[in-house]
Amino acid sequence: MENPEAAPGSHLGLDVDVAEGLVVLHVSGEIDVVTAPAFERKLAELASLSGTSVLVVDLLDVQFLSSAGLAVLMRTADDLEGRSRFRIAADGPATARPMTLVGMADALEIFPTVEAALSTV
C-alpha cells in the first residue's frame, strides 16, 4: 500500500497484520528523511494499540534505510521498553548491515525473517 502521507515521488509502503496481541508492520520502499515521519507515525499508532504484546517491523522489502529510519527504530524501541516486545525482521545490505554497523544489532532484537521473529513468541 502506498502511503498517502509521504511526499510525492517517495515510495513507502506500510501494511499491517494484527492477530492476538501480535502486530506486524510490513514496510516496503525507502525509509529516508522524507518518509521517516510517516513511518514513525505508523509505529507510534501501532505501539499505542492496547493488548499488543509483540510488535514486529518487517524491513525485508525495504531498499534503503537511512539514519532517519534507524533513529525511528531506536526511539520506538525505547518507547516500547517494558510494555511490549519489539522485534525487527531485516536481512541484507540495505537494512541489516546499517543496523549492524552502527551497533543497533546489540541493542535490538533483529531476525532474518518474520517467521524467526515470531518463533519464540
PDB file of C-alpha atoms in Angstrom:
ATOM      1  CA  MET A   1       0.000   0.000   0.000  1.00  0.00           C
ATOM      2  CA  GLU A   2       1.368   3.406  -0.895  1.00  0.00           C
ATOM      3  CA  ASN A   3       1.448   5.809   1.991  1.00  0.00           C
ATOM      4  CA  PRO A   4      -0.651   8.905   1.228  1.00  0.00           C
ATOM      5  CA  GLU A   5       1.230  10.881   3.889  1.00  0.00           C
ATOM      6  CA  ALA A   6       4.594  10.545   2.117  1.00  0.00           C
ATOM      7  CA  ALA A   7       5.853  13.269  -0.165  1.00  0.00           C
ATOM      8  CA  PRO A   8       5.246  12.964  -3.905  1.00  0.00           C
ATOM      9  CA  GLY A   9       7.911  10.834  -5.554  1.00  0.00           C
ATOM     10  CA  SER A  10       8.655   8.954  -2.343  1.00  0.00           C
ATOM     11  CA  HIS A  11       7.855   5.309  -2.080  1.00  0.00           C
ATOM     12  CA  LEU A  12       6.881   3.916   1.288  1.00  0.00           C
ATOM     13  CA  GLY A  13       4.516   1.008   1.698  1.00  0.00           C
ATOM     14  CA  LEU A  14       3.045   0.264   5.112  1.00  0.00           C
ATOM     15  CA  ASP A  15       0.843  -2.814   5.589  1.00  0.00           C
ATOM     16  CA  VAL A  16      -0.279  -4.138   8.961  1.00  0.00           C
ATOM     17  CA  ASP A  17      -1.233  -7.614  10.175  1.00  0.00           C
ATOM     18  CA  VAL A  18      -2.808  -7.931  13.628  1.00  0.00           C
ATOM     19  CA  ALA A  19      -3.579 -11.210  15.410  1.00  0.00           C
ATOM     20  CA  GLU A  20      -3.969 -11.994  19.125  1.00  0.00           C
ATOM     21  CA  GLY A  21      -1.609  -9.417  20.563  1.00  0.00           C
ATOM     22  CA  LEU A  22       0.858  -9.717  17.686  1.00  0.00           C
ATOM     23  CA  VAL A  23       1.280  -6.802  15.311  1.00  0.00           C
ATOM     24  CA  VAL A  24       3.457  -7.000  12.193  1.00  0.00           C
ATOM     25  CA  LEU A  25       4.210  -3.868  10.179  1.00  0.00           C
ATOM     26  CA  HIS A  26       5.362  -4.808   6.673  1.00  0.00           C
ATOM     27  CA  VAL A  27       7.391  -1.956   5.219  1.00  0.00           C
ATOM     28  CA  SER A  28       8.466  -1.598   1.598  1.00  0.00           C
ATOM     29  CA  GLY A  29      10.308   1.034  -0.374  1.00  0.00           C
ATOM     30  CA  GLU A  30      12.625   3.596   1.148  1.00  0.00           C
ATOM     31  CA  ILE A  31      12.870   4.935   4.680  1.00  0.00           C
ATOM     32  CA  ASP A  32      14.641   8.252   4.339  1.00  0.00           C
ATOM     33  CA  VAL A  33      14.365  11.780   5.688  1.00  0.00           C
ATOM     34  CA  VAL A  34      11.178  12.310   3.625  1.00  0.00           C
ATOM     35  CA  THR A  35       9.362   9.083   4.575  1.00  0.00           C
ATOM     36  CA  ALA A  36      10.662   8.607   8.141  1.00  0.00           C
ATOM     37  CA  PRO A  37       7.973  10.837   9.735  1.00  0.00           C
ATOM     38  CA  ALA A  38       5.152   8.739   8.229  1.00  0.00           C
ATOM     39  CA  PHE A  39       6.972   5.564   9.293  1.00  0.00           C
ATOM     40  CA  GLU A  40       7.304   6.914  12.838  1.00  0.00           C
ATOM     41  CA  ARG A  41       3.632   7.950  12.996  1.00  0.00           C
ATOM     42  CA  LYS A  42       2.552   4.449  11.950  1.00  0.00           C
ATOM     43  CA  LEU A  43       4.830   2.812  14.528  1.00  0.00           C
ATOM     44  CA  ALA A  44       3.527   5.130  17.267  1.00  0.00           C
ATOM     45  CA  GLU A  45      -0.045   4.289  16.284  1.00  0.00           C
ATOM     46  CA  LEU A  46       0.669   0.551  16.431  1.00  0.00           C
ATOM     47  CA  ALA A  47       2.606   0.854  19.695  1.00  0.00           C
ATOM     48  CA  SER A  48      -0.403   2.522  21.293  1.00  0.00           C
ATOM     49  CA  LEU A  49      -2.780  -0.339  20.466  1.00  0.00           C
ATOM     50  CA  SER A  50      -3.945  -1.945  23.683  1.00  0.00           C
ATOM     51  CA  GLY A  51      -3.169  -5.604  24.162  1.00  0.00           C
ATOM     52  CA  THR A  52      -0.132  -5.637  21.892  1.00  0.00           C
ATOM     53  CA  SER A  53       2.470  -7.977  23.362  1.00  0.00           C
ATOM     54  CA  VAL A  54       4.787  -8.081  20.323  1.00  0.00           C
ATOM     55  CA  LEU A  55       5.411  -5.529  17.572  1.00  0.00           C
ATOM     56  CA  VAL A  56       7.446  -6.774  14.619  1.00  0.00           C
ATOM     57  CA  VAL A  57       8.742  -4.444  11.923  1.00  0.00           C
ATOM     58  CA  ASP A  58       9.311  -6.322   8.671  1.00  0.00           C
ATOM     59  CA  LEU A  59      12.011  -4.483   6.703  1.00  0.00           C
ATOM     60  CA  LEU A  60      12.668  -7.290   4.210  1.00  0.00           C
ATOM     61  CA  ASP A  61      11.199  -5.280   1.302  1.00  0.00           C
ATOM     62  CA  VAL A  62      12.991  -2.033   2.200  1.00  0.00           C
ATOM     63  CA  GLN A  63      15.570  -0.984  -0.397  1.00  0.00           C
ATOM     64  CA  PHE A  64      17.042   1.934   1.566  1.00  0.00           C
ATOM     65  CA  LEU A  65      17.220   2.630   5.306  1.00  0.00           C
ATOM     66  CA  SER A  66      18.703   5.998   6.226  1.00  0.00           C
ATOM     67  CA  SER A  67      19.915   7.288   9.563  1.00  0.00           C
ATOM     68  CA  ALA A  68      16.481   8.905   9.963  1.00  0.00           C
ATOM     69  CA  GLY A  69      14.900   5.454   9.753  1.00  0.00           C
ATOM     70  CA  LEU A  70      17.453   4.000  12.169  1.00  0.00           C
ATOM     71  CA  ALA A  71      16.608   6.764  14.658  1.00  0.00           C
ATOM     72  CA  VAL A  72      12.886   5.965  14.356  1.00  0.00           C
ATOM     73  CA  LEU A  73      13.590   2.316  15.191  1.00  0.00           C
ATOM     74  CA  MET A  74      15.631   3.253  18.272  1.00  0.00           C
ATOM     75  CA  ARG A  75      13.005   5.720  19.527  1.00  0.00           C
ATOM     76  CA  THR A  76      10.300   3.095  19.074  1.00  0.00           C
ATOM     77  CA  ALA A  77      12.341   0.506  20.975  1.00  0.00           C
ATOM     78  CA  ASP A  78      12.836   3.000  23.819  1.00  0.00           C
ATOM     79  CA  ASP A  79       9.126   3.867  23.830  1.00  0.00           C
ATOM     80  CA  LEU A  80       8.054   0.208  23.992  1.00  0.00           C
ATOM     81  CA  GLU A  81      10.548  -0.843  26.658  1.00  0.00           C
ATOM     82  CA  GLY A  82       8.702  -2.604  29.460  1.00  0.00           C
ATOM     83  CA  ARG A  83       5.355  -2.521  27.608  1.00  0.00           C
ATOM     84  CA  SER A  84       5.778  -4.974  24.745  1.00  0.00           C
ATOM     85  CA  ARG A  85       8.453  -6.813  22.784  1.00  0.00           C
ATOM     86  CA  PHE A  86       9.906  -5.027  19.756  1.00  0.00           C
ATOM     87  CA  ARG A  87      11.460  -7.137  17.026  1.00  0.00           C
ATOM     88  CA  ILE A  88      12.808  -6.347  13.600  1.00  0.00           C
ATOM     89  CA  ALA A  89      12.980  -8.612  10.560  1.00  0.00           C
ATOM     90  CA  ALA A  90      15.880  -7.416   8.429  1.00  0.00           C
ATOM     91  CA  ASP A  91      18.386  -9.140   6.188  1.00  0.00           C
ATOM     92  CA  GLY A  92      20.915  -7.917   3.686  1.00  0.00           C
ATOM     93  CA  PRO A  93      22.920  -4.839   2.823  1.00  0.00           C
ATOM     94  CA  ALA A  94      20.037  -2.335   2.768  1.00  0.00           C
ATOM     95  CA  THR A  95      18.728  -2.976   6.275  1.00  0.00           C
ATOM     96  CA  ALA A  96      20.626  -5.431   8.479  1.00  0.00           C
ATOM     97  CA  ARG A  97      24.056  -4.101   7.518  1.00  0.00           C
ATOM     98  CA  PRO A  98      23.442  -0.460   8.516  1.00  0.00           C
ATOM     99  CA  MET A  99      21.966  -1.597  11.841  1.00  0.00           C
ATOM    100  CA  THR A 100      24.993  -3.798  12.487  1.00  0.00           C
ATOM    101  CA  LEU A 101      27.468  -1.070  11.502  1.00  0.00           C
ATOM    102  CA  VAL A 102      26.036   1.440  13.972  1.00  0.00           C
ATOM    103  CA  GLY A 103      25.754  -1.109  16.795  1.00  0.00           C
ATOM    104  CA  MET A 104      21.982  -1.463  16.804  1.00  0.00           C
ATOM    105  CA  ALA A 105      22.261  -5.240  16.479  1.00  0.00           C
ATOM    106  CA  ASP A 106      23.487  -5.292  20.083  1.00  0.00           C
ATOM    107  CA  ALA A 107      20.565  -3.188  21.351  1.00  0.00           C
ATOM    108  CA  LEU A 108      17.636  -4.567  19.325  1.00  0.00           C
ATOM    109  CA  GLU A 109      16.174  -7.970  18.559  1.00  0.00           C
ATOM    110  CA  ILE A 110      16.898  -8.419  14.835  1.00  0.00           C
ATOM    111  CA  PHE A 111      15.927 -11.561  12.933  1.00  0.00           C
ATOM    112  CA  PRO A 112      16.477 -12.666   9.308  1.00  0.00           C
ATOM    113  CA  THR A 113      12.743 -13.379   8.714  1.00  0.00           C
ATOM    114  CA  VAL A 114       9.357 -12.508  10.174  1.00  0.00           C
ATOM    115  CA  GLU A 115       8.865 -16.184  10.992  1.00  0.00           C
ATOM    116  CA  ALA A 116      12.090 -16.211  13.024  1.00  0.00           C
ATOM    117  CA  ALA A 117      10.992 -13.048  14.848  1.00  0.00           C
ATOM    118  CA  LEU A 118       7.712 -14.703  15.789  1.00  0.00           C
ATOM    119  CA  SER A 119       9.136 -18.165  16.538  1.00  0.00           C
ATOM    120  CA  THR A 120       9.763 -17.556  20.230  1.00  0.00           C
ATOM    121  CA  VAL A 121       6.532 -15.686  20.956  1.00  0.00           C
TER     122      VAL A 121
END
